[in-house]
Short mmCIF file of C-alpha atoms in Angstrom, two decimals:
data_model
loop_
_atom_site.label_atom_id
_atom_site.label_comp_id
_atom_site.label_asym_id
_atom_site.label_seq_id
_atom_site.Cartn_x
_atom_site.Cartn_y
_atom_site.Cartn_z
CA MET A 162 0.00 0.00 0.00
CA GLU A 163 2.87 2.31 0.88
CA THR A 164 4.55 1.62 -2.45
CA ARG A 165 1.37 2.42 -4.33
CA THR A 166 1.01 5.72 -2.45
CA ARG A 167 4.55 6.73 -3.36
CA ARG A 168 3.88 5.90 -7.02
CA LYS A 169 0.74 8.02 -7.06
CA GLN A 170 2.54 10.96 -5.48
CA SER A 171 5.38 10.76 -8.01
CA CYS A 172 2.87 11.33 -10.81
CA TYR A 173 2.37 14.93 -9.78
CA THR A 174 5.99 15.87 -9.17
CA GLN A 175 7.48 14.41 -12.33
CA THR A 176 7.74 16.55 -15.47
CA LEU A 177 5.70 14.95 -18.26
CA THR A 178 6.00 15.42 -21.99
CA PRO A 179 3.21 17.82 -23.05
CA LEU A 180 0.21 16.65 -25.01
CA MET A 181 -0.06 18.75 -28.16
CA GLU A 182 -3.65 19.33 -29.26
CA GLY A 183 -3.39 18.63 -32.95
CA PRO A 184 -2.05 16.14 -35.48
CA VAL A 185 1.36 14.73 -34.63
CA ASP A 186 3.46 11.93 -36.14
CA PRO A 187 6.43 10.99 -33.95
CA GLU A 188 8.04 8.76 -36.58
CA MET A 189 9.87 11.90 -37.63
CA GLN A 190 10.82 12.75 -34.04
CA ASP A 191 13.72 11.71 -31.87
CA GLU A 192 12.58 10.09 -28.66
CA GLY A 193 14.22 12.73 -26.53
CA ASN A 194 13.05 15.68 -28.58
CA LYS A 195 9.30 15.09 -29.01
CA LYS A 196 7.98 18.25 -27.44
CA GLU A 197 10.21 20.47 -29.56
CA SER A 198 9.33 18.62 -32.78
CA SER A 199 5.58 18.12 -32.49
CA TRP A 200 4.60 21.10 -34.63
CA GLU A 201 7.35 20.21 -37.11
CA ALA A 202 5.43 16.96 -37.63
CA ILE A 203 2.26 18.87 -38.44
CA ARG A 204 4.12 20.94 -41.01
CA GLU A 205 5.53 17.73 -42.47
CA TRP A 206 2.00 16.37 -42.94
CA PHE A 207 1.03 19.42 -44.98
CA ARG A 208 4.27 19.20 -46.97
CA THR A 209 3.18 15.69 -47.93
CA GLN A 210 -0.09 17.11 -49.25
CA LYS A 211 1.81 19.74 -51.25
CA GLY A 212 3.88 16.99 -52.82
CA LEU A 213 0.74 15.11 -53.77
CA SER A 214 -0.70 18.31 -55.27
CA LEU A 215 2.37 18.85 -57.44
CA SER A 216 2.31 15.22 -58.54
CA ALA A 217 -1.35 15.54 -59.44
CA THR A 218 -0.54 18.60 -61.57
CA ASN A 219 2.64 17.45 -63.25
CA ASN A 220 2.41 13.67 -63.45
CA ASN A 221 -1.32 12.99 -63.79
CA PHE A 222 -1.27 11.48 -60.31
CA SER A 223 -4.62 9.78 -59.62
CA MET A 224 -6.47 9.28 -56.37
CA SER A 225 -6.38 5.53 -56.91
CA ASN A 226 -2.59 5.70 -56.83
CA TYR A 227 -2.74 7.60 -53.56
CA SER A 228 -4.97 5.01 -51.94
CA ASN A 229 -2.29 2.38 -52.54
CA VAL A 230 0.34 4.28 -50.55
CA PRO A 231 0.34 2.80 -47.02
CA ALA A 232 2.42 5.61 -45.50
CA ALA A 233 0.03 8.31 -46.69
CA LYS A 234 -2.99 6.39 -45.42
CA ARG A 235 -1.27 5.90 -42.07
CA GLN A 236 -0.63 9.64 -41.86
CA ASP A 237 -4.30 10.32 -42.60
CA LEU A 238 -5.42 7.98 -39.83
CA ARG A 239 -3.03 9.47 -37.30
CA LEU A 240 -4.13 12.96 -38.27
CA LEU A 241 -7.74 11.91 -37.68
CA LEU A 242 -6.98 10.34 -34.31
CA GLY A 243 -4.79 13.28 -33.28
CA VAL A 244 -7.55 15.80 -33.94
CA LEU A 245 -10.77 13.82 -33.39
CA GLY A 246 -9.67 11.02 -31.07
CA CYS A 247 -9.84 12.75 -27.71
CA PRO A 248 -10.05 16.55 -28.01
CA LEU A 249 -10.56 18.48 -24.80
CA ALA A 250 -13.08 21.23 -24.15
CA PRO A 251 -11.67 24.76 -24.57
CA ILE A 252 -12.15 25.83 -20.95
CA PRO A 253 -11.88 24.18 -17.53
CA LEU A 254 -14.86 23.51 -15.32
CA PRO A 255 -15.49 26.29 -12.78
CA ASN A 256 -14.41 25.54 -9.22
CA HIS A 257 -17.41 27.29 -7.70
CA PRO A 258 -20.74 28.48 -9.14
CA THR A 259 -20.90 32.15 -10.02
CA HIS A 260 -23.34 34.18 -7.92
CA HIS A 261 -24.53 37.69 -8.75
CA SER A 262 -25.70 39.74 -5.81
CA ARG A 263 -27.92 42.15 -7.76
CA LEU A 264 -29.75 41.49 -11.01
CA LYS A 265 -29.07 45.01 -12.30
CA ASP A 266 -25.32 44.32 -12.13
CA ILE A 267 -25.59 41.53 -14.68
CA PRO A 268 -25.17 42.44 -18.39
CA ILE A 269 -28.16 41.46 -20.49
CA GLU A 270 -26.00 39.10 -22.58
CA THR A 271 -24.96 37.22 -19.43
CA SER A 272 -28.41 37.06 -17.85
CA SER A 273 -29.90 35.82 -21.14
CA ALA A 274 -27.26 33.10 -21.36
CA HIS A 275 -27.97 32.05 -17.77
CA TYR A 276 -31.69 31.76 -18.53
CA ILE A 277 -30.98 29.68 -21.68
CA ILE A 278 -28.75 27.30 -19.72
CA GLN A 279 -31.44 26.83 -17.05
CA GLN A 280 -33.91 26.01 -19.81
CA TYR A 281 -31.42 23.51 -21.22
CA LEU A 282 -31.01 21.77 -17.86
CA ALA A 283 -34.77 21.62 -17.42
CA ALA A 284 -35.29 20.24 -20.94
CA ALA A 285 -32.62 17.57 -20.38
CA GLY A 286 -34.22 16.50 -17.11
CA CYS A 287 -31.40 17.64 -14.85
CA LEU A 288 -33.45 19.90 -12.55
CA LYS A 289 -35.84 17.22 -11.31
CA GLN A 290 -33.11 14.84 -10.19
CA ARG A 291 -29.35 14.53 -9.80
CA CYS A 292 -28.63 14.28 -13.50
CA GLY A 293 -27.80 10.63 -13.95
CA GLY A 294 -26.08 9.72 -10.69
CA LYS A 295 -22.54 9.41 -9.40
CA ASN A 296 -20.88 7.88 -12.46
CA MET A 297 -21.54 6.94 -16.08
CA TYR A 298 -20.53 4.43 -18.71
CA ALA A 299 -21.15 4.88 -22.45
CA SER A 300 -20.16 2.88 -25.52
CA GLY A 301 -20.52 3.77 -29.17
CA SER A 302 -19.21 3.58 -32.71
CA VAL A 303 -17.45 6.05 -35.01
CA LYS A 304 -16.69 6.46 -38.71
CA MET A 305 -13.89 8.85 -39.68
CA VAL A 306 -12.59 10.14 -43.00
CA CYS A 307 -10.13 12.71 -44.39
CA CYS A 308 -12.37 14.46 -46.91
CA GLU A 309 -10.14 16.83 -48.82
CA THR A 310 -7.01 18.95 -48.72
CA GLU A 311 -6.63 22.30 -50.45
CA ILE A 312 -3.24 23.78 -51.25
CA SER A 313 -2.91 27.42 -52.33
CA ARG A 314 0.38 28.79 -53.70
CA GLY A 315 1.29 32.27 -54.90
CA SER A 316 2.40 32.56 -58.52
CA GLY A 317 4.54 35.64 -58.04
CA LYS A 318 2.29 37.74 -60.34
CA GLY A 319 -0.37 38.63 -57.82
CA LYS A 320 -2.31 35.44 -58.56
CA SER A 321 -2.68 32.25 -56.59
CA MET A 322 -2.98 28.65 -57.70
CA VAL A 323 -5.40 26.49 -55.71
CA LYS A 324 -5.29 22.71 -55.95
CA SER A 325 -7.79 20.46 -54.20
CA LEU A 326 -6.94 16.80 -53.76
CA GLY A 327 -10.60 15.88 -53.26
CA THR A 328 -11.73 12.82 -51.32
CA ARG A 329 -8.74 10.57 -50.82
CA SER A 330 -9.72 8.08 -48.13
CA GLU A 331 -12.44 5.58 -47.46
CA TYR A 332 -14.33 5.74 -44.17
CA MET A 333 -12.51 4.10 -41.28
CA SER A 334 -14.80 2.54 -38.68
CA GLY A 335 -14.17 2.03 -35.00
CA CYS A 336 -15.66 1.98 -31.53
CA PHE A 337 -15.14 3.61 -28.15
CA VAL A 338 -16.03 3.40 -24.47
CA VAL A 339 -16.18 6.28 -21.99
CA TRP A 340 -16.24 6.12 -18.20
CA GLN A 341 -16.91 9.15 -16.02
CA MET A 342 -16.91 9.66 -12.24
CA LYS A 343 -17.54 13.20 -11.08
CA PRO A 344 -17.08 15.78 -13.83
CA GLU A 345 -13.30 15.85 -13.58
CA MET A 346 -12.58 12.09 -13.67
CA TRP A 347 -12.98 10.26 -16.97
CA SER A 348 -11.45 7.57 -19.13
CA LEU A 349 -11.70 6.93 -22.90
CA GLU A 350 -10.65 4.03 -25.12
CA LEU A 351 -11.09 4.44 -28.88
CA VAL A 352 -10.04 2.04 -31.64
CA VAL A 353 -10.11 2.96 -35.35
CA GLY A 354 -8.38 1.10 -38.19
CA GLY A 355 -6.43 -1.08 -35.78
CA ASN A 356 -5.01 1.95 -33.91
CA LYS A 357 -5.98 2.62 -30.31
CA VAL A 358 -6.13 5.91 -28.41
CA ILE A 359 -6.42 5.77 -24.63
CA ALA A 360 -6.96 8.93 -22.62
CA GLY A 361 -8.10 9.86 -19.16
CA SER A 362 -8.09 12.17 -16.19
CA ASP A 363 -7.76 11.37 -12.50
CA GLY A 364 -8.90 14.87 -11.52
CA LYS A 365 -5.38 16.31 -11.51
CA THR A 366 -3.63 15.09 -14.66
CA VAL A 367 -5.09 14.72 -18.16
CA TRP A 368 -3.15 12.23 -20.26
CA ARG A 369 -3.25 10.47 -23.63
CA HIS A 370 -1.53 7.33 -24.89
CA THR A 371 -1.04 6.02 -28.43
CA SER A 372 1.25 3.27 -29.67
CA TRP A 373 3.10 5.71 -31.96
CA LEU A 374 3.36 8.64 -29.53
CA GLY A 375 3.54 7.06 -26.10
CA THR A 376 2.01 8.68 -23.02
CA HIS A 377 1.70 12.47 -22.83
CA ALA A 378 0.16 14.85 -20.33
CA ALA A 379 -1.91 17.89 -21.21
CA LYS A 380 -0.62 21.28 -20.12
CA GLY A 381 -2.73 23.95 -18.50
CA PRO A 382 -5.85 23.76 -16.34
CA GLN A 383 -7.96 20.63 -16.01
CA ARG A 384 -10.45 20.41 -18.88
CA PRO A 385 -13.21 17.88 -19.63
CA LEU A 386 -13.29 15.53 -22.61
CA ARG A 387 -15.12 17.06 -25.57
CA ARG A 388 -17.02 13.83 -26.28
CA ILE A 389 -18.66 14.08 -22.88
CA ILE A 390 -20.08 17.55 -23.56
CA GLN A 391 -21.49 16.43 -26.94
CA GLY A 392 -24.78 15.49 -25.31
CA LEU A 393 -23.57 12.80 -22.88
CA ASP A 394 -23.45 14.93 -19.73
CA PRO A 395 -25.81 17.95 -19.82
CA LYS A 396 -24.76 19.13 -16.39
CA THR A 397 -21.07 19.35 -17.30
CA THR A 398 -21.99 21.09 -20.56
CA ALA A 399 -24.06 23.64 -18.67
CA SER A 400 -21.15 24.30 -16.28
CA LEU A 401 -18.88 25.20 -19.19
CA PHE A 402 -21.33 27.90 -20.30
CA GLU A 403 -21.67 29.37 -16.80
CA LYS A 404 -19.87 32.58 -17.85
CA ALA A 405 -21.16 32.63 -21.43
CA GLN A 406 -22.68 35.51 -23.32
CA CYS A 407 -25.69 35.30 -25.60
CA LEU A 408 -24.79 36.50 -29.10
CA GLY A 409 -28.32 36.37 -30.44
CA GLU A 410 -30.13 33.92 -32.70
CA LYS A 411 -29.14 31.75 -35.65
CA ARG A 412 -30.84 29.05 -37.68
CA ILE A 413 -29.16 25.62 -37.73
CA GLY A 414 -30.86 23.37 -40.25
CA ASP A 415 -34.57 23.56 -39.48
CA GLU A 416 -34.07 24.85 -35.92
CA ASP A 417 -34.00 28.43 -34.64
CA CYS A 418 -31.29 28.56 -31.98
CA PHE A 419 -29.89 30.82 -29.30
CA VAL A 420 -26.10 31.19 -29.68
CA LEU A 421 -23.91 31.24 -26.56
CA LYS A 422 -20.20 32.01 -26.57
CA VAL A 423 -17.55 31.44 -23.93
CA CYS A 424 -13.78 32.06 -24.26
CA ALA A 425 -10.85 30.54 -22.44
CA ASP A 426 -9.14 33.04 -20.12
CA ARG A 427 -5.89 34.44 -21.45
CA ALA A 428 -3.95 33.15 -18.42
CA ALA A 429 -5.35 29.64 -18.85
CA VAL A 430 -4.52 29.68 -22.57
CA MET A 431 -0.93 30.78 -21.92
CA GLU A 432 -0.40 27.80 -19.60
CA ARG A 433 -0.86 25.53 -22.64
CA ASN A 434 2.07 27.08 -24.57
CA GLU A 435 4.97 24.79 -25.32
CA GLY A 436 8.22 25.34 -27.20
CA PRO A 437 7.59 27.12 -30.52
CA ALA A 438 3.79 26.75 -30.21
CA GLU A 439 1.76 29.54 -28.60
CA VAL A 440 -1.99 29.13 -28.15
CA MET A 441 -3.60 32.43 -29.13
CA ARG A 442 -7.25 31.71 -28.32
CA HIS A 443 -9.78 28.93 -27.81
CA VAL A 444 -13.49 29.73 -28.12
CA LEU A 445 -16.59 27.59 -27.57
CA TYR A 446 -20.01 28.22 -29.14
CA GLY A 447 -23.20 26.44 -28.16
CA TYR A 448 -26.40 26.48 -30.22
CA PHE A 449 -29.51 25.73 -28.16
CA SER A 450 -32.84 25.03 -29.84
CA GLN A 451 -35.53 27.60 -29.12
CA LYS A 452 -38.14 24.88 -29.52
CA SER A 453 -36.76 22.03 -27.40
CA GLY A 454 -34.19 23.88 -25.29
CA LEU A 455 -31.60 21.20 -26.07
CA LEU A 456 -28.05 21.64 -27.39
CA ILE A 457 -28.06 20.75 -31.10
CA TYR A 458 -24.75 22.18 -32.33
CA LEU A 459 -21.36 22.72 -30.69
CA GLU A 460 -18.39 24.50 -32.21
CA ASP A 461 -14.94 25.40 -30.94
CA SER A 462 -12.13 27.26 -32.66
CA HIS A 463 -8.51 26.85 -31.61
CA LEU A 464 -5.79 29.18 -32.98
CA THR A 465 -2.09 28.48 -32.45
CA ARG A 466 0.96 30.42 -33.61
CA VAL A 467 4.11 28.40 -34.32
CA GLN A 468 7.56 29.92 -34.74
CA THR A 469 9.26 28.69 -37.91
CA GLN A 470 12.82 28.77 -39.20
CA GLY A 471 13.60 29.10 -42.89
CA ASP A 472 16.85 29.22 -44.81
CA ASN A 473 17.28 32.97 -44.46
CA ALA A 474 14.97 34.17 -41.70
CA CYS A 475 12.60 33.22 -38.93
CA GLY A 476 8.86 33.64 -39.18
CA CYS A 477 5.63 32.25 -37.87
CA ALA A 478 2.75 30.18 -39.13
CA TYR A 479 -0.79 30.05 -37.78
CA TRP A 480 -2.81 26.88 -37.33
CA GLU A 481 -6.56 27.17 -36.80
CA THR A 482 -8.51 24.04 -35.91
CA THR A 483 -12.30 24.33 -35.97
CA ILE A 484 -14.59 21.48 -34.86
CA GLY A 485 -18.31 21.79 -35.50
CA SER A 486 -20.56 19.03 -34.12
CA SER A 487 -24.21 18.42 -34.94
CA ILE A 488 -25.89 16.72 -31.98
CA GLY A 489 -29.21 14.88 -32.06
CA ASP A 490 -31.29 11.74 -31.52
CA TYR A 491 -31.96 12.53 -27.87
CA ARG A 492 -33.30 9.57 -25.88
CA GLU A 493 -34.25 9.28 -22.23
CA VAL A 494 -31.89 7.29 -19.99
CA ASP A 495 -32.95 7.13 -16.33
CA GLY A 496 -34.88 10.36 -16.73
CA VAL A 497 -32.08 12.27 -18.49
CA LEU A 498 -32.10 13.09 -22.22
CA ILE A 499 -28.86 11.85 -23.79
CA ALA A 500 -27.80 12.54 -27.40
CA HIS A 501 -27.26 9.25 -29.24
CA GLN A 502 -26.03 10.44 -32.62
CA GLY A 503 -23.96 13.19 -34.18
CA ARG A 504 -21.55 14.34 -36.84
CA SER A 505 -18.37 16.41 -36.44
CA ILE A 506 -16.64 18.33 -39.24
CA VAL A 507 -13.08 19.51 -38.63
CA THR A 508 -11.11 22.06 -40.62
CA VAL A 509 -7.35 22.42 -40.07
CA PHE A 510 -6.23 25.67 -41.68
CA ARG A 511 -2.59 26.74 -41.97
CA PHE A 512 -1.54 30.21 -43.06
CA GLY A 513 0.94 33.00 -42.40
CA GLU A 514 4.39 31.90 -43.57
CA LEU A 515 3.79 33.45 -46.99
CA SER A 516 1.01 35.90 -47.70
CA MET A 517 -0.10 33.98 -50.80
CA GLN A 518 0.13 30.49 -49.33
CA HIS A 519 -2.23 28.44 -47.20
CA SER A 520 -3.25 24.85 -46.66
CA ARG A 521 -6.63 23.56 -45.56
CA SER A 522 -7.66 20.02 -44.68
CA ARG A 523 -11.17 18.82 -43.88
CA MET A 524 -12.15 15.75 -41.84
CA GLU A 525 -15.42 14.20 -40.73
CA GLU A 526 -16.59 11.91 -37.99
CA PHE A 527 -19.98 10.23 -37.58
CA TRP A 528 -20.63 8.89 -34.10
CA GLY A 529 -23.39 6.97 -32.40
CA ILE A 530 -24.07 5.88 -28.83
CA ASP A 531 -25.02 2.23 -28.33
CA ASP A 532 -25.35 2.05 -24.56
CA VAL A 533 -25.44 4.41 -21.57
CA VAL A 534 -25.47 3.26 -17.93
CA PHE A 535 -25.51 5.41 -14.80
CA ASN A 536 -24.33 4.38 -11.32
CA VAL A 537 -22.06 1.53 -12.41
CA GLN A 538 -21.34 -0.76 -9.48
CA GLY A 539 -17.68 -1.11 -8.55
CA LEU A 540 -16.43 1.96 -10.38
CA SER A 541 -14.04 3.87 -8.10
CA ILE A 542 -11.26 6.45 -8.25
CA ASP A 543 -8.78 3.59 -8.75
CA SER A 544 -10.31 3.09 -12.20
CA PHE A 545 -8.86 6.45 -13.31
CA ILE A 546 -5.22 6.08 -12.22
CA PRO A 547 -2.91 7.02 -15.14
CA PRO A 548 -0.93 4.25 -16.88
CA ALA A 549 2.18 2.83 -15.28
CA ASP A 550 4.65 4.37 -17.73
CA ILE A 551 3.79 7.85 -16.42
CA PHE A 552 5.32 6.80 -13.09
CA ASP A 553 8.50 5.47 -14.66
CA PRO A 554 11.54 7.73 -14.19
#
């Protein structure tokens, strides 16, 4: 017992390699230099797409040829899992509820957002009981695909050449399981195309493990798993929008929605900086149906600036990752409405090194929930202890 206690304590004093939120491929990294090279790997992925674009232009390169290249397909899958596998919510959960002493001190945008969130909790069934219980288990399936990549290059005459590689990959299917105990403790296992991503949080450390990247810890404040706030845990979702502002109304599909916006604090964002990568902002938008009160669309935008080194000078490139998730098929589970189906579209946009150059890649994920169980017997805090290799010196 004493040995186990010492191992748990060492987890919080040891410096861990940071988890970079974005596509990474460590095959191009030295084992001892991963954190400095992570964003170099992202640039390398886009360089691969540029090479494919030039081949398509000059050598009549076909998409069928691309599909027979195992390395390129492996890069696509790792890009998908790096971006869509286990993204975190933009902001941490609040430590204490926010209380306003006088109604007149509250801006109308904030009071409107608070009213919309209360309506959401009521519609989901969270005000008439303790929103599902002490813990939760959910299992589901996913289908992921890299849809297209667009490369734009300046011609030197004030014009730009844009080349789209179109749909290059077939859908890759997989499955996942999620465990949650309290809002801050969770565990995820996801398998797609024979590759597994394992991630979790014990309430103090958020970590992720892949066979090609090893185990990494997330920098910055504790943040919940994005999959959980996509309709699985209405109460946690509502907590994230506690300090939101109402931007007005917008139509999503056939639904008129209220739009709420919440931004990560500048100090919290700066804690996530690492090496040449500086997180500039991370914003979360929630679209709540005026008819049902439920969350039907979730979007977050993540902008990072990365210092680059060229042959003659240093510069910077910007990477903007936007994830938009449609959420639906709400079904009642123990009195709580849980979303059982959705679709996420991701755009990774790179710009800034040259004024006439940018790269854009688009990915999709379809997900469905097969089973949800609250108050799982035997689930305890020991179920969320990080993997053993985090404790290794």
